[in-house]
Each structure stands twice: as structure tokens, then as C-alpha cells.
mmCIF file of C-alpha atoms in Angstrom:
data_model
loop_
_atom_site.group_PDB
_atom_site.id
_atom_site.type_symbol
_atom_site.label_atom_id
_atom_site.label_comp_id
_atom_site.label_asym_id
_atom_site.label_seq_id
_atom_site.Cartn_x
_atom_site.Cartn_y
_atom_site.Cartn_z
ATOM 1 C CA MET A 1251 6.486 -22.972 -14.153
ATOM 2 C CA ASN A 1252 5.655 -25.835 -11.838
ATOM 3 C CA LEU A 1253 6.383 -24.511 -8.354
ATOM 4 C CA SER A 1254 6.641 -27.888 -6.629
ATOM 5 C CA GLU A 1255 9.959 -28.020 -4.735
ATOM 6 C CA LYS A 1256 11.048 -24.684 -6.234
ATOM 7 C CA ASN A 1257 13.013 -22.197 -4.100
ATOM 8 C CA VAL A 1258 10.903 -19.043 -3.811
ATOM 9 C CA LEU A 1259 11.897 -15.784 -2.092
ATOM 10 C CA VAL A 1260 8.863 -13.716 -1.074
ATOM 11 C CA LEU A 1261 9.390 -10.253 0.388
ATOM 12 C CA GLY A 1262 6.879 -8.610 2.708
ATOM 13 C CA ALA A 1263 5.203 -11.852 3.777
ATOM 14 C CA SER A 1264 4.662 -10.703 7.345
ATOM 15 C CA ARG A 1265 1.577 -8.701 6.371
ATOM 16 C CA GLY A 1266 -1.431 -8.453 4.041
ATOM 17 C CA ILE A 1267 -0.820 -9.159 0.397
ATOM 18 C CA GLY A 1268 2.653 -10.574 0.967
ATOM 19 C CA ARG A 1269 1.232 -13.081 3.446
ATOM 20 C CA ALA A 1270 -1.461 -14.130 0.958
ATOM 21 C CA ILE A 1271 1.177 -14.598 -1.760
ATOM 22 C CA ALA A 1272 3.299 -16.757 0.544
ATOM 23 C CA ARG A 1273 0.300 -18.911 1.427
ATOM 24 C CA ARG A 1274 -0.701 -19.396 -2.198
ATOM 25 C CA LEU A 1275 2.792 -20.325 -3.362
ATOM 26 C CA ALA A 1276 3.261 -22.683 -0.413
ATOM 27 C CA ALA A 1277 -0.002 -24.383 -1.403
ATOM 28 C CA ALA A 1278 1.482 -24.820 -4.892
ATOM 29 C CA GLY A 1279 4.381 -26.738 -3.359
ATOM 30 C CA ALA A 1280 7.062 -24.031 -3.238
ATOM 31 C CA ARG A 1281 9.875 -24.014 -0.699
ATOM 32 C CA LEU A 1282 9.630 -20.518 0.753
ATOM 33 C CA ILE A 1283 12.367 -18.150 1.871
ATOM 34 C CA LEU A 1284 10.807 -15.339 3.916
ATOM 35 C CA PRO A 1285 12.785 -12.339 5.177
ATOM 36 C CA TRP A 1286 11.372 -10.576 8.215
ATOM 37 C CA ILE A 1287 12.142 -7.538 10.337
ATOM 38 C CA ASP A 1288 11.078 -6.250 13.758
ATOM 39 C CA ASP A 1289 9.284 -3.121 12.483
ATOM 40 C CA TRP A 1290 5.958 -4.895 13.128
ATOM 41 C CA PRO A 1291 6.759 -7.334 15.982
ATOM 42 C CA GLU A 1292 3.321 -8.954 16.172
ATOM 43 C CA ALA A 1293 3.160 -9.535 12.403
ATOM 44 C CA ALA A 1294 6.691 -10.971 12.404
ATOM 45 C CA ALA A 1295 5.799 -13.326 15.243
ATOM 46 C CA GLU A 1296 2.692 -14.498 13.367
ATOM 47 C CA LEU A 1297 4.807 -15.091 10.257
ATOM 48 C CA ARG A 1298 7.300 -17.227 12.164
ATOM 49 C CA ARG A 1299 4.490 -19.289 13.685
ATOM 50 C CA GLU A 1300 2.562 -19.864 10.453
ATOM 51 C CA PHE A 1301 5.601 -20.681 8.308
ATOM 52 C CA ALA A 1302 7.715 -22.449 10.925
ATOM 53 C CA GLY A 1303 8.600 -25.191 8.430
ATOM 54 C CA GLN A 1304 9.968 -22.725 5.858
ATOM 55 C CA LEU A 1305 13.249 -20.794 5.775
ATOM 56 C CA LEU A 1306 12.828 -17.512 7.659
ATOM 57 C CA LEU A 1307 15.717 -15.039 7.729
ATOM 58 C CA LYS A 1308 15.917 -11.727 9.561
ATOM 59 C CA SER A 1309 16.961 -8.905 7.232
ATOM 60 C CA ASP A 1310 16.531 -5.160 6.759
ATOM 61 C CA LEU A 1311 15.967 -5.011 3.002
ATOM 62 C CA ARG A 1312 16.710 -1.282 2.898
ATOM 63 C CA GLU A 1313 20.331 -1.819 3.954
ATOM 64 C CA PRO A 1314 22.855 -2.969 1.312
ATOM 65 C CA ASP A 1315 24.971 -4.946 3.785
ATOM 66 C CA SER A 1316 21.894 -6.675 5.213
ATOM 67 C CA VAL A 1317 20.665 -7.659 1.739
ATOM 68 C CA ALA A 1318 24.117 -8.957 0.797
ATOM 69 C CA ALA A 1319 24.115 -11.057 3.971
ATOM 70 C CA LEU A 1320 20.630 -12.340 3.124
ATOM 71 C CA ALA A 1321 21.770 -13.472 -0.336
ATOM 72 C CA GLN A 1322 24.783 -15.192 1.217
ATOM 73 C CA GLN A 1323 22.577 -17.015 3.726
ATOM 74 C CA ILE A 1324 20.300 -18.184 0.921
ATOM 75 C CA ALA A 1325 23.276 -19.363 -1.151
ATOM 76 C CA GLU A 1326 24.524 -21.419 1.806
ATOM 77 C CA ARG A 1327 21.192 -23.240 2.066
ATOM 78 C CA VAL A 1328 19.953 -23.745 -1.513
ATOM 79 C CA PRO A 1329 21.755 -24.286 -4.827
ATOM 80 C CA CYS A 1330 19.682 -21.751 -6.733
ATOM 81 C CA LEU A 1331 16.683 -19.433 -6.590
ATOM 82 C CA HIS A 1332 13.766 -20.093 -8.925
ATOM 83 C CA VAL A 1333 11.459 -17.205 -8.000
ATOM 84 C CA LEU A 1334 11.726 -13.725 -6.479
ATOM 85 C CA VAL A 1335 8.502 -11.955 -5.519
ATOM 86 C CA ASN A 1336 9.667 -8.381 -5.016
ATOM 87 C CA ASN A 1337 6.916 -7.219 -2.673
ATOM 88 C CA ILE A 1338 8.248 -4.473 -0.442
ATOM 89 C CA GLU A 1339 6.986 -0.918 -0.155
ATOM 90 C CA ARG A 1340 6.363 2.020 2.127
ATOM 91 C CA GLY A 1341 3.480 4.231 1.124
ATOM 92 C CA GLY A 1342 2.992 7.588 2.757
ATOM 93 C CA MET A 1343 -0.694 8.503 2.607
ATOM 94 C CA PRO A 1344 -1.429 12.250 2.529
ATOM 95 C CA ILE A 1345 -4.547 11.631 4.651
ATOM 96 C CA VAL A 1346 -2.244 10.163 7.331
ATOM 97 C CA HIS A 1347 1.082 11.954 6.990
ATOM 98 C CA GLY A 1348 0.168 15.328 5.510
ATOM 99 C CA SER A 1349 2.850 17.457 3.853
ATOM 100 C CA TYR A 1350 6.481 16.416 3.514
ATOM 101 C CA PHE A 1351 7.329 19.757 5.120
ATOM 102 C CA ARG A 1352 5.982 18.719 8.513
ATOM 103 C CA PRO A 1353 8.920 18.272 10.935
ATOM 104 C CA GLU A 1354 7.978 14.642 11.622
ATOM 105 C CA ASN A 1355 8.111 13.898 7.870
ATOM 106 C CA ARG A 1356 11.724 14.882 7.245
ATOM 107 C CA ARG A 1357 12.629 11.299 6.309
ATOM 108 C CA GLN A 1358 9.297 10.276 4.774
ATOM 109 C CA TRP A 1359 10.166 10.873 1.105
ATOM 110 C CA GLN A 1360 13.456 9.026 1.477
ATOM 111 C CA LEU A 1361 11.783 6.124 3.287
ATOM 112 C CA GLU A 1362 9.265 5.763 0.473
ATOM 113 C CA MET A 1363 12.055 5.709 -2.110
ATOM 114 C CA GLU A 1364 14.341 3.424 -0.103
ATOM 115 C CA THR A 1365 11.619 0.885 0.607
ATOM 116 C CA SER A 1366 9.399 0.934 -2.487
ATOM 117 C CA LEU A 1367 12.146 1.258 -5.117
ATOM 118 C CA HIS A 1368 15.720 0.928 -3.885
ATOM 119 C CA ALA A 1369 15.089 -2.156 -1.728
ATOM 120 C CA LYS A 1370 13.698 -3.960 -4.781
ATOM 121 C CA GLN A 1371 16.854 -3.089 -6.714
ATOM 122 C CA LEU A 1372 19.127 -4.225 -3.878
ATOM 123 C CA VAL A 1373 17.416 -7.601 -3.575
ATOM 124 C CA PHE A 1374 17.336 -8.247 -7.318
ATOM 125 C CA GLU A 1375 21.007 -7.379 -7.835
ATOM 126 C CA GLN A 1376 22.154 -9.522 -4.908
ATOM 127 C CA CYS A 1377 19.934 -12.456 -5.890
ATOM 128 C CA LEU A 1378 20.660 -12.321 -9.631
ATOM 129 C CA PRO A 1379 23.539 -14.858 -9.424
ATOM 130 C CA LEU A 1380 21.224 -17.286 -7.584
ATOM 131 C CA LEU A 1381 18.483 -16.784 -10.176
ATOM 132 C CA ARG A 1382 20.973 -17.444 -12.981
ATOM 133 C CA ARG A 1383 21.876 -20.787 -11.430
ATOM 134 C CA ALA A 1384 18.346 -22.043 -12.077
ATOM 135 C CA GLU A 1385 17.531 -23.474 -15.489
ATOM 136 C CA GLN A 1386 14.450 -21.215 -15.578
ATOM 137 C CA ALA A 1387 13.607 -18.452 -13.093
ATOM 138 C CA ALA A 1388 11.032 -15.702 -12.694
ATOM 139 C CA VAL A 1389 10.723 -12.368 -10.910
ATOM 140 C CA VAL A 1390 7.502 -10.534 -10.083
ATOM 141 C CA ASN A 1391 7.774 -6.886 -9.068
ATOM 142 C CA ILE A 1392 4.768 -5.600 -7.139
ATOM 143 C CA SER A 1393 3.847 -1.975 -7.824
ATOM 144 C CA SER A 1394 0.893 0.404 -7.505
ATOM 145 C CA VAL A 1395 -1.347 2.365 -9.869
ATOM 146 C CA ALA A 1396 0.034 5.375 -8.001
ATOM 147 C CA ALA A 1397 2.675 5.206 -10.758
ATOM 148 C CA VAL A 1398 -0.042 6.140 -13.266
ATOM 149 C CA VAL A 1399 -2.417 8.458 -11.409
ATOM 150 C CA GLY A 1400 -0.083 10.026 -8.843
ATOM 151 C CA ARG A 1401 -1.500 12.372 -6.221
ATOM 152 C CA SER A 1402 -4.573 13.282 -8.260
ATOM 153 C CA GLY A 1403 -8.323 12.729 -8.312
ATOM 154 C CA PRO A 1404 -9.943 10.728 -5.529
ATOM 155 C CA ALA A 1405 -6.668 8.852 -4.921
ATOM 156 C CA GLY A 1406 -4.933 12.126 -4.037
ATOM 157 C CA LEU A 1407 -5.662 11.431 -0.375
ATOM 158 C CA LEU A 1408 -3.989 8.001 -0.531
ATOM 159 C CA PHE A 1409 -0.997 8.291 -2.886
ATOM 160 C CA SER A 1410 1.848 10.593 -1.893
ATOM 161 C CA ASP A 1411 4.230 12.183 -4.409
ATOM 162 C CA GLY A 1412 7.260 10.175 -3.293
ATOM 163 C CA TYR A 1413 5.401 6.874 -3.299
ATOM 164 C CA SER A 1414 3.999 7.632 -6.770
ATOM 165 C CA ALA A 1415 7.428 8.537 -8.127
ATOM 166 C CA ALA A 1416 8.963 5.389 -6.645
ATOM 167 C CA ASN A 1417 6.309 3.230 -8.294
ATOM 168 C CA ARG A 1418 6.844 4.941 -11.642
ATOM 169 C CA GLY A 1419 10.482 3.862 -11.345
ATOM 170 C CA ILE A 1420 9.566 0.207 -10.809
ATOM 171 C CA SER A 1421 8.384 -0.185 -14.410
ATOM 172 C CA SER A 1422 11.766 1.027 -15.634
ATOM 173 C CA LEU A 1423 13.473 -1.605 -13.492
ATOM 174 C CA THR A 1424 11.072 -4.277 -14.746
ATOM 175 C CA GLU A 1425 11.986 -3.578 -18.370
ATOM 176 C CA THR A 1426 15.735 -3.347 -17.687
ATOM 177 C CA TRP A 1427 15.765 -6.566 -15.672
ATOM 178 C CA ALA A 1428 13.732 -8.414 -18.315
ATOM 179 C CA ARG A 1429 16.419 -7.543 -20.870
ATOM 180 C CA LEU A 1430 19.180 -8.425 -18.420
ATOM 181 C CA GLY A 1431 17.672 -11.759 -17.408
ATOM 182 C CA ALA A 1432 16.620 -13.076 -20.813
ATOM 183 C CA PRO A 1433 16.250 -15.781 -21.885
ATOM 184 C CA SER A 1434 16.396 -17.804 -18.657
ATOM 185 C CA ILE A 1435 14.950 -15.250 -16.199
ATOM 186 C CA ARG A 1436 11.527 -13.735 -16.864
ATOM 187 C CA VAL A 1437 10.687 -10.456 -15.128
ATOM 188 C CA ASN A 1438 7.151 -9.085 -14.950
ATOM 189 C CA GLU A 1439 5.272 -6.539 -12.871
ATOM 190 C CA LEU A 1440 1.955 -6.709 -11.048
ATOM 191 C CA MET A 1441 0.484 -3.216 -10.661
ATOM 192 C CA LEU A 1442 -2.152 -3.123 -7.940
ATOM 193 C CA GLY A 1443 -5.043 -0.736 -7.435
ATOM 194 C CA LEU A 1444 -6.887 -0.255 -4.141
ATOM 195 C CA PHE A 1445 -6.700 -3.461 -2.124
ATOM 196 C CA GLU A 1446 -7.726 -4.546 1.322
ATOM 197 C CA GLN A 1447 -4.744 -3.887 3.585
ATOM 198 C CA ARG A 1448 -3.057 -1.811 0.871
ATOM 199 C CA HIS A 1449 -4.643 1.604 0.321
ATOM 200 C CA GLY A 1450 -8.071 0.104 1.022
ATOM 201 C CA PRO A 1451 -10.068 -1.294 3.956
ATOM 202 C CA GLY A 1452 -7.857 -2.485 6.776
ATOM 203 C CA THR A 1453 -5.459 0.457 6.516
ATOM 204 C CA ARG A 1454 -5.262 3.524 8.738
ATOM 205 C CA GLY A 1455 -5.620 5.819 5.745
ATOM 206 C CA TRP A 1456 -8.878 4.242 4.592
ATOM 207 C CA SER A 1457 -10.316 4.487 8.109
ATOM 208 C CA LEU A 1458 -9.530 8.226 8.199
ATOM 209 C CA LEU A 1459 -11.490 8.925 5.018
ATOM 210 C CA HIS A 1460 -15.060 10.180 5.293
ATOM 211 C CA ALA A 1461 -17.727 7.809 4.004
ATOM 212 C CA ALA A 1462 -18.269 10.095 0.991
ATOM 213 C CA GLU A 1463 -14.541 9.967 0.158
ATOM 214 C CA GLN A 1464 -14.520 6.174 0.367
ATOM 215 C CA GLU A 1465 -17.584 6.034 -1.858
ATOM 216 C CA ARG A 1466 -15.947 8.329 -4.409
ATOM 217 C CA LEU A 1467 -12.956 5.978 -4.623
ATOM 218 C CA LEU A 1468 -15.247 2.991 -5.115
ATOM 219 C CA ARG A 1469 -17.281 4.811 -7.784
ATOM 220 C CA HIS A 1470 -14.022 5.646 -9.563
ATOM 221 C CA THR A 1471 -13.261 1.909 -9.710
ATOM 222 C CA LEU A 1472 -15.187 0.330 -12.585
ATOM 223 C CA LEU A 1473 -15.899 -2.857 -10.614
ATOM 224 C CA ARG A 1474 -17.088 -0.769 -7.620
ATOM 225 C CA ARG A 1475 -15.009 -2.548 -4.969
ATOM 226 C CA THR A 1476 -11.493 -2.924 -3.649
ATOM 227 C CA GLY A 1477 -9.348 -5.963 -4.366
ATOM 228 C CA ARG A 1478 -8.745 -8.930 -2.079
ATOM 229 C CA ALA A 1479 -5.297 -10.162 -1.078
ATOM 230 C CA GLU A 1480 -6.087 -13.604 -2.459
ATOM 231 C CA GLU A 1481 -6.763 -12.075 -5.889
ATOM 232 C CA ALA A 1482 -3.307 -10.499 -5.899
ATOM 233 C CA ALA A 1483 -1.799 -13.856 -4.934
ATOM 234 C CA GLU A 1484 -3.566 -15.587 -7.835
ATOM 235 C CA ALA A 1485 -2.237 -12.932 -10.216
ATOM 236 C CA VAL A 1486 1.319 -13.563 -8.987
ATOM 237 C CA LEU A 1487 0.820 -17.277 -9.626
ATOM 238 C CA PHE A 1488 -0.432 -16.496 -13.149
ATOM 239 C CA LEU A 1489 2.681 -14.414 -13.917
ATOM 240 C CA LEU A 1490 4.925 -17.198 -12.666
ATOM 241 C CA GLN A 1491 3.169 -19.671 -14.954
ATOM 242 C CA ALA A 1492 2.922 -17.399 -18.033
ATOM 243 C CA GLU A 1493 6.079 -18.716 -19.655
ATOM 244 C CA PHE A 1494 5.939 -16.492 -22.764
ATOM 245 C CA MET A 1495 5.576 -13.257 -20.797
ATOM 246 C CA THR A 1496 8.457 -11.041 -19.751
ATOM 247 C CA GLY A 1497 8.955 -7.294 -19.365
ATOM 248 C CA ALA A 1498 5.195 -6.848 -19.053
ATOM 249 C CA VAL A 1499 2.984 -4.978 -16.592
ATOM 250 C CA LEU A 1500 -0.249 -6.653 -15.503
ATOM 251 C CA ARG A 1501 -2.611 -4.073 -13.990
ATOM 252 C CA LEU A 1502 -4.941 -5.506 -11.365
ATOM 253 C CA ASP A 1503 -6.981 -2.512 -10.282
ATOM 254 C CA GLY A 1504 -10.653 -3.272 -10.916
ATOM 255 C CA GLY A 1505 -10.609 -0.561 -13.563
ATOM 256 C CA PHE A 1506 -9.450 2.257 -11.280
ATOM 257 C CA VAL A 1507 -7.143 3.826 -13.859
ATOM 258 C CA LEU A 1508 -9.976 3.871 -16.414
ATOM 259 C CA GLY A 1509 -12.550 5.269 -13.970
ATOM 260 C CA GLY A 1510 -13.891 8.801 -14.032
ATOM 261 C CA ASN A 1511 -14.376 8.979 -17.791
ATOM 262 C CA ASP A 1512 -17.782 7.916 -19.067
ATOM 263 C CA VAL A 1513 -18.344 6.729 -22.626
ATOM 264 C CA PRO A 1514 -20.950 9.021 -24.257
ATOM 265 C CA GLU A 1515 -23.768 7.820 -26.458
ATOM 266 C CA MET A 1516 -22.813 7.696 -30.115
ATOM 267 C CA PRO A 1517 -24.170 10.817 -31.894
ATOM 268 C CA GLU A 1518 -26.390 10.337 -34.913
ATOM 269 C CA GLY A 1519 -24.035 12.410 -37.041
ATOM 270 C CA GLN A 1520 -24.829 15.054 -39.662
ATOM 271 C CA PRO A 1521 -26.159 14.533 -43.194
ATOM 272 C CA LEU A 1522 -23.427 14.316 -45.825
#
């Protein structure tokens, strides 16, 4: 897909990986539509300054009425939607939040589900008519390897149960939507490992880990480092341009899921 002059909706562009994705797709010539919310006022203000020439719309993507209004606003401004980058999540880190049974965490599980899973479903369903108006369209769902490893091993301090369960659900949506959208709408998933500003350096959770705990996470990653936001953005661009790929999950984790299991030397074997 050539993104020049294409209408592209990018969620979560006020921070980190979402911002890097928006920058990369803008550089490819896309016309961006960027929802924002006041949860992080400074980040939202930076977004509005950097992308002043793009279409920025205030919306709470966890609220059905707000998402419906967002889709209506988009429909009033553009004839169709070519791309949806479904990048919205809320990850509760055990190292930060502790148990769900703490009084201050009464809503934490629900927030993780509402933001990481349900918000994606709300946006896709409301934007599906706009995607169908395009001759060819593509959706990229952003998820986490928490779906695979859950709250276990060295990542047990970073991935909560609710966040892991929500991310496991994303793959089901990816497959259903790929069937629903075919042949004109491709739907793929980018599953991220530990990244700067997302479960890696630049997050509160990472800063709370002891140096030995950080090192254990890096050793568990085959490439011995965390990912960069720009690498995630390039992977999104690849999925948008991979025109024979739909219903697939691309794991970009530096080998985290495969870490922790060494390959032994081949035994000599016994005489026959």
C-alpha cells in the first residue's frame, strides 16, 4: 500500500510508540487522524503542536458514545478510511500496582480490559463502514507478548494478569476481523516485546526494578536489549505494505518469548 494521501487513523499517538508510528506514517505521506484525550495533558499538548497540520479529534476511546462520535466526525471530513492503527492499551505492572485486591486497584482489571481490548473493538466496529468505502484498506492491531508469557518468569514483575488476558484476546479479534474484512480489508497484528516507553526503559515500572532484575529481563531476550519505538513504527509500515498478509501475528520481541531455554550440544548417541 502506497500511503501517500491515504487517510490513516492512529490511536495512542500522544505518547511513545504511537507517536513514533504517527511520525513514520506522516513521513510516508499519510494524512493522519489522531484522537487525543486529557489523561496526559502535557503529552496531548505536544501532540497538538507537532501535528498541527493533521486532523486531531478529542475522544475517549473507552466510551462507546465517544467512539461513535469520533467515527461520525471522521466521516464528515473524509470519504473513506484507508488505515487503522489500533494502538491503545493500559498495562498494569505488578511492580507498580501490586495486587488487584489493594483498595486503590478496584478498577484496575477493568481498566486494562476496557483500554487494551474493548477500546480496540469499539474503534474497529465504528470505523468498519469507513474502511469498507476504500478500495483497499488495512488494520494493524498492536499487542504484547504478555499474551504468550503472562505473569511468569522475569516478566512477571511487568505483565499483570488482566493485561495479559486482554492481549490474548487481541489475537482472536485479529483473526475474526481478517475474515470479516476480506478481501478488501487486511487485518494483522504486531506483538511487541519489551520496548522503550512500553515495559522497558522510560517507564515507571522499569525504573522500579533492581539492576539485577533489569539484567535478567535483558538476558532473557535473545538480542540482549529492548526495542526502540522507531523499530515498532517500521514494523507497522511493513504490515501495511505486505499486501498478501492478513490474519497474521508478527512478533517483534528481540527473541523474548524464545529466551530462557538453551539449545544443548548434540549428544554423540549410542552404538546401534
